């Protein structure tokens, strides 16, 4: 099988990223970009982000999760602690997260260290989820092999009956992670593949700003 994709080509000309317009904090720039993507539309889930971990098998692995909170303490998402990514982060807490927003021809890559959020924060978020999502967290032994879809459906029905008219507790194996950045790279598409790449590198209490060659 061969599929020639050499004809796929696009010129990026929607914006620029110049040092004179940069804030001192990468968090401020991320918030500005995030709001612009929201306001311009064209992205189904602005908060969709790729999380890359170093796998237990020695291979890096990336997957999409949903960002649920961010501030200067870091970027928060929720998952099963016993999932493949949960085990990978337990053994190596150095991760990379990234965002791609094609509507504005932008990408953000963030390196950092990941830690579990507090149990209180995880419980508070779990309570805010729809009941179906709450039950789904109990149903799935995430990343484990199952023989059929019917196993999940049957388990869900049993749990729906068990918790009918009852509050659903947060599973002990499920909760939040916070990625605390040490480096940001902001990528703005430009014409002729001469893209703007600005890196913020954490140096103590300061951020060192550099321009990278495209």
mmCIF file of C-alpha atoms in Angstrom:
data_model
loop_
_atom_site.group_PDB
_atom_site.id
_atom_site.type_symbol
_atom_site.label_atom_id
_atom_site.label_comp_id
_atom_site.label_asym_id
_atom_site.label_seq_id
_atom_site.Cartn_x
_atom_site.Cartn_y
_atom_site.Cartn_z
ATOM 1 C CA UNK A 1 0.000 0.000 0.000
ATOM 2 C CA UNK A 2 1.294 3.436 -0.933
ATOM 3 C CA UNK A 3 -0.450 6.759 -0.495
ATOM 4 C CA UNK A 4 1.351 9.784 -1.895
ATOM 5 C CA UNK A 5 0.703 12.827 0.330
ATOM 6 C CA UNK A 6 3.287 15.157 -1.154
ATOM 7 C CA UNK A 7 0.530 17.300 -2.657
ATOM 8 C CA UNK A 8 -0.851 18.181 0.779
ATOM 9 C CA UNK A 9 0.407 21.676 1.307
ATOM 10 C CA UNK A 10 -0.794 24.795 3.088
ATOM 11 C CA UNK A 11 0.664 28.240 3.596
ATOM 12 C CA UNK A 12 0.389 29.521 7.172
ATOM 13 C CA UNK A 13 -0.320 33.243 7.180
ATOM 14 C CA UNK A 14 -2.865 34.001 9.918
ATOM 15 C CA UNK A 15 -0.647 35.559 12.582
ATOM 16 C CA UNK A 16 2.857 36.298 13.859
ATOM 17 C CA UNK A 17 4.646 35.835 17.183
ATOM 18 C CA UNK A 18 7.142 38.599 17.936
ATOM 19 C CA UNK A 19 9.301 39.185 20.998
ATOM 20 C CA UNK A 20 8.097 42.768 21.413
ATOM 21 C CA UNK A 21 4.572 41.507 22.124
ATOM 22 C CA UNK A 22 5.472 38.760 24.574
ATOM 23 C CA UNK A 23 4.385 38.833 28.228
ATOM 24 C CA UNK A 24 6.957 37.871 30.852
ATOM 25 C CA UNK A 25 4.994 34.782 31.849
ATOM 26 C CA UNK A 26 4.264 31.868 29.492
ATOM 27 C CA UNK A 27 1.067 31.232 31.452
ATOM 28 C CA UNK A 28 -0.200 34.664 30.410
ATOM 29 C CA UNK A 29 0.563 33.929 26.744
ATOM 30 C CA UNK A 30 -1.090 30.507 26.974
ATOM 31 C CA UNK A 31 -4.231 32.053 28.491
ATOM 32 C CA UNK A 32 -4.292 34.718 25.748
ATOM 33 C CA UNK A 33 -3.967 32.121 22.997
ATOM 34 C CA UNK A 34 -6.536 29.824 24.603
ATOM 35 C CA UNK A 35 -9.099 32.654 24.766
ATOM 36 C CA UNK A 36 -8.445 33.633 21.145
ATOM 37 C CA UNK A 37 -8.994 30.058 19.988
ATOM 38 C CA UNK A 38 -12.257 29.913 21.974
ATOM 39 C CA UNK A 39 -13.488 33.205 20.565
ATOM 40 C CA UNK A 40 -12.661 32.504 16.926
ATOM 41 C CA UNK A 41 -14.278 29.040 16.985
ATOM 42 C CA UNK A 42 -13.606 26.221 14.588
ATOM 43 C CA UNK A 43 -12.159 23.833 17.194
ATOM 44 C CA UNK A 44 -14.547 21.277 18.705
ATOM 45 C CA UNK A 45 -12.654 20.901 21.977
ATOM 46 C CA UNK A 46 -10.220 23.721 22.651
ATOM 47 C CA UNK A 47 -9.105 21.927 25.818
ATOM 48 C CA UNK A 48 -8.075 18.716 24.034
ATOM 49 C CA UNK A 49 -4.401 18.092 24.722
ATOM 50 C CA UNK A 50 -1.900 15.385 23.898
ATOM 51 C CA UNK A 51 -0.131 13.772 26.859
ATOM 52 C CA UNK A 52 3.107 11.945 26.086
ATOM 53 C CA UNK A 53 4.649 9.592 28.626
ATOM 54 C CA UNK A 54 7.624 7.231 28.654
ATOM 55 C CA UNK A 55 6.001 3.804 28.541
ATOM 56 C CA UNK A 56 6.858 0.815 30.700
ATOM 57 C CA UNK A 57 8.004 -0.922 27.494
ATOM 58 C CA UNK A 58 10.547 1.820 26.799
ATOM 59 C CA UNK A 59 8.509 3.434 24.029
ATOM 60 C CA UNK A 60 7.039 6.932 24.295
ATOM 61 C CA UNK A 61 3.263 6.991 23.908
ATOM 62 C CA UNK A 62 0.894 9.888 23.221
ATOM 63 C CA UNK A 63 -2.863 10.131 23.694
ATOM 64 C CA UNK A 64 -5.514 12.844 23.819
ATOM 65 C CA UNK A 65 -7.047 13.852 27.160
ATOM 66 C CA UNK A 66 -9.112 16.860 28.190
ATOM 67 C CA UNK A 67 -7.589 19.728 30.142
ATOM 68 C CA UNK A 68 -9.897 20.597 33.035
ATOM 69 C CA UNK A 69 -8.087 23.425 34.790
ATOM 70 C CA UNK A 70 -4.977 25.525 34.408
ATOM 71 C CA UNK A 71 -3.278 28.275 36.358
ATOM 72 C CA UNK A 72 0.286 29.091 37.359
ATOM 73 C CA UNK A 73 0.429 25.901 39.428
ATOM 74 C CA UNK A 74 0.023 23.795 36.296
ATOM 75 C CA UNK A 75 -2.303 21.955 33.937
ATOM 76 C CA UNK A 76 -4.839 19.515 35.392
ATOM 77 C CA UNK A 77 -6.498 16.461 33.842
ATOM 78 C CA UNK A 78 -8.198 13.366 35.270
ATOM 79 C CA UNK A 79 -7.818 9.673 34.549
ATOM 80 C CA UNK A 80 -7.556 6.171 35.984
ATOM 81 C CA UNK A 81 -4.458 5.834 38.179
ATOM 82 C CA UNK A 82 -4.069 2.196 37.095
ATOM 83 C CA UNK A 83 -4.278 2.929 33.362
ATOM 84 C CA UNK A 84 -1.273 2.549 31.092
ATOM 85 C CA UNK A 85 -0.507 6.268 31.322
ATOM 86 C CA UNK A 86 -1.124 6.251 35.078
ATOM 87 C CA UNK A 87 1.451 3.501 35.571
ATOM 88 C CA UNK A 88 3.864 5.244 33.199
ATOM 89 C CA UNK A 89 3.578 8.523 35.137
ATOM 90 C CA UNK A 90 4.031 6.653 38.417
ATOM 91 C CA UNK A 91 7.370 5.285 37.204
ATOM 92 C CA UNK A 92 8.524 8.435 35.380
ATOM 93 C CA UNK A 93 6.826 11.716 36.175
ATOM 94 C CA UNK A 94 8.516 13.644 33.360
ATOM 95 C CA UNK A 95 5.889 14.217 30.665
ATOM 96 C CA UNK A 96 5.085 16.388 27.682
ATOM 97 C CA UNK A 97 1.700 17.917 26.891
ATOM 98 C CA UNK A 98 0.799 19.705 23.678
ATOM 99 C CA UNK A 99 -2.055 21.587 22.049
ATOM 100 C CA UNK A 100 -2.713 21.982 18.331
ATOM 101 C CA UNK A 101 -5.164 24.687 17.256
ATOM 102 C CA UNK A 102 -5.342 24.589 13.437
ATOM 103 C CA UNK A 103 -7.949 27.350 13.241
ATOM 104 C CA UNK A 104 -5.244 29.858 14.243
ATOM 105 C CA UNK A 105 -2.284 27.777 13.004
ATOM 106 C CA UNK A 106 -0.840 27.422 16.489
ATOM 107 C CA UNK A 107 0.776 24.764 18.614
ATOM 108 C CA UNK A 108 1.968 24.786 22.228
ATOM 109 C CA UNK A 109 4.372 22.168 23.604
ATOM 110 C CA UNK A 110 4.938 21.983 27.358
ATOM 111 C CA UNK A 111 7.484 19.859 29.228
ATOM 112 C CA UNK A 112 6.965 19.294 32.905
ATOM 113 C CA UNK A 113 6.697 17.045 35.913
ATOM 114 C CA UNK A 114 3.354 15.510 36.789
ATOM 115 C CA UNK A 115 1.943 14.884 40.264
ATOM 116 C CA UNK A 116 -1.425 13.736 41.583
ATOM 117 C CA UNK A 117 -3.807 16.464 42.690
ATOM 118 C CA UNK A 118 -5.228 16.366 46.200
ATOM 119 C CA UNK A 119 -7.966 13.846 46.962
ATOM 120 C CA UNK A 120 -10.261 16.763 47.798
ATOM 121 C CA UNK A 121 -9.760 18.300 44.356
ATOM 122 C CA UNK A 122 -10.366 14.965 42.653
ATOM 123 C CA UNK A 123 -13.565 14.368 44.622
ATOM 124 C CA UNK A 124 -14.857 17.866 43.866
ATOM 125 C CA UNK A 125 -14.335 17.391 40.137
ATOM 126 C CA UNK A 126 -15.794 13.874 40.172
ATOM 127 C CA UNK A 127 -18.981 15.219 41.743
ATOM 128 C CA UNK A 128 -19.300 17.764 38.921
ATOM 129 C CA UNK A 129 -19.323 15.050 36.227
ATOM 130 C CA UNK A 130 -22.520 13.678 34.665
ATOM 131 C CA UNK A 131 -23.722 10.451 36.316
ATOM 132 C CA UNK A 132 -22.931 8.483 33.184
ATOM 133 C CA UNK A 133 -19.303 9.617 33.319
ATOM 134 C CA UNK A 134 -19.155 8.857 37.043
ATOM 135 C CA UNK A 135 -20.362 5.313 36.419
ATOM 136 C CA UNK A 136 -18.002 4.968 33.467
ATOM 137 C CA UNK A 137 -15.048 5.580 35.773
ATOM 138 C CA UNK A 138 -16.135 2.564 37.846
ATOM 139 C CA UNK A 139 -16.918 0.370 34.834
ATOM 140 C CA UNK A 140 -13.595 0.579 33.028
ATOM 141 C CA UNK A 141 -10.412 -1.122 34.191
ATOM 142 C CA UNK A 142 -8.679 1.228 31.818
ATOM 143 C CA UNK A 143 -6.070 -0.228 29.412
ATOM 144 C CA UNK A 144 -6.767 -3.839 30.447
ATOM 145 C CA UNK A 145 -7.707 -6.416 27.796
ATOM 146 C CA UNK A 146 -11.411 -7.399 27.689
ATOM 147 C CA UNK A 147 -13.061 -10.070 25.575
ATOM 148 C CA UNK A 148 -16.092 -8.068 24.410
ATOM 149 C CA UNK A 149 -18.008 -4.803 24.543
ATOM 150 C CA UNK A 150 -20.862 -6.662 26.241
ATOM 151 C CA UNK A 151 -18.781 -6.963 29.421
ATOM 152 C CA UNK A 152 -18.752 -3.174 29.761
ATOM 153 C CA UNK A 153 -22.470 -2.834 28.986
ATOM 154 C CA UNK A 154 -23.417 -5.490 31.549
ATOM 155 C CA UNK A 155 -21.233 -3.947 34.243
ATOM 156 C CA UNK A 156 -22.726 -0.516 33.537
ATOM 157 C CA UNK A 157 -26.290 -1.821 33.904
ATOM 158 C CA UNK A 158 -25.423 -3.491 37.205
ATOM 159 C CA UNK A 159 -23.896 -0.287 38.543
ATOM 160 C CA UNK A 160 -26.869 1.787 37.362
ATOM 161 C CA UNK A 161 -29.089 -0.495 39.428
ATOM 162 C CA UNK A 162 -26.722 -0.479 42.408
ATOM 163 C CA UNK A 163 -26.516 3.313 42.579
ATOM 164 C CA UNK A 164 -30.080 4.153 41.560
ATOM 165 C CA UNK A 165 -31.149 7.216 43.560
ATOM 166 C CA UNK A 166 -27.787 7.160 45.369
ATOM 167 C CA UNK A 167 -24.709 9.344 45.245
ATOM 168 C CA UNK A 168 -21.887 7.738 43.283
ATOM 169 C CA UNK A 169 -18.559 7.855 45.168
ATOM 170 C CA UNK A 170 -15.278 8.581 43.441
ATOM 171 C CA UNK A 171 -13.328 5.392 42.724
ATOM 172 C CA UNK A 172 -10.118 5.150 44.774
ATOM 173 C CA UNK A 173 -8.222 4.353 41.558
ATOM 174 C CA UNK A 174 -9.325 7.508 39.741
ATOM 175 C CA UNK A 175 -8.367 11.159 40.096
ATOM 176 C CA UNK A 176 -6.433 14.171 38.926
ATOM 177 C CA UNK A 177 -2.922 14.904 37.761
ATOM 178 C CA UNK A 178 -1.250 18.296 37.554
ATOM 179 C CA UNK A 179 1.573 18.947 35.080
ATOM 180 C CA UNK A 180 3.930 21.588 36.476
ATOM 181 C CA UNK A 181 5.791 23.122 33.500
ATOM 182 C CA UNK A 182 9.514 23.644 33.238
ATOM 183 C CA UNK A 183 9.440 24.648 29.550
ATOM 184 C CA UNK A 184 6.940 26.069 27.059
ATOM 185 C CA UNK A 185 7.310 26.315 23.293
ATOM 186 C CA UNK A 186 4.831 28.464 21.379
ATOM 187 C CA UNK A 187 4.633 27.738 17.652
ATOM 188 C CA UNK A 188 2.931 30.120 15.232
ATOM 189 C CA UNK A 189 2.673 29.026 11.613
ATOM 190 C CA UNK A 190 4.231 31.431 9.113
ATOM 191 C CA UNK A 191 4.637 31.601 5.344
ATOM 192 C CA UNK A 192 7.374 29.661 3.550
ATOM 193 C CA UNK A 193 7.669 27.266 6.516
ATOM 194 C CA UNK A 194 9.597 29.960 8.407
ATOM 195 C CA UNK A 195 7.442 29.519 11.490
ATOM 196 C CA UNK A 196 7.783 31.483 14.723
ATOM 197 C CA UNK A 197 8.993 29.329 17.630
ATOM 198 C CA UNK A 198 9.371 30.988 21.030
ATOM 199 C CA UNK A 199 10.627 29.035 24.026
ATOM 200 C CA UNK A 200 10.151 29.934 27.692
ATOM 201 C CA UNK A 201 12.539 27.968 29.914
ATOM 202 C CA UNK A 202 12.128 27.996 33.684
ATOM 203 C CA UNK A 203 15.219 29.227 35.521
ATOM 204 C CA UNK A 204 14.442 29.505 39.202
ATOM 205 C CA UNK A 205 11.771 32.160 39.595
ATOM 206 C CA UNK A 206 12.332 33.554 36.094
ATOM 207 C CA UNK A 207 11.543 32.484 32.537
ATOM 208 C CA UNK A 208 14.305 32.727 29.950
ATOM 209 C CA UNK A 209 12.887 33.540 26.510
ATOM 210 C CA UNK A 210 14.545 32.328 23.307
ATOM 211 C CA UNK A 211 13.619 32.208 19.637
ATOM 212 C CA UNK A 212 14.184 28.845 17.952
ATOM 213 C CA UNK A 213 14.917 28.354 14.291
ATOM 214 C CA UNK A 214 12.000 26.744 12.458
#
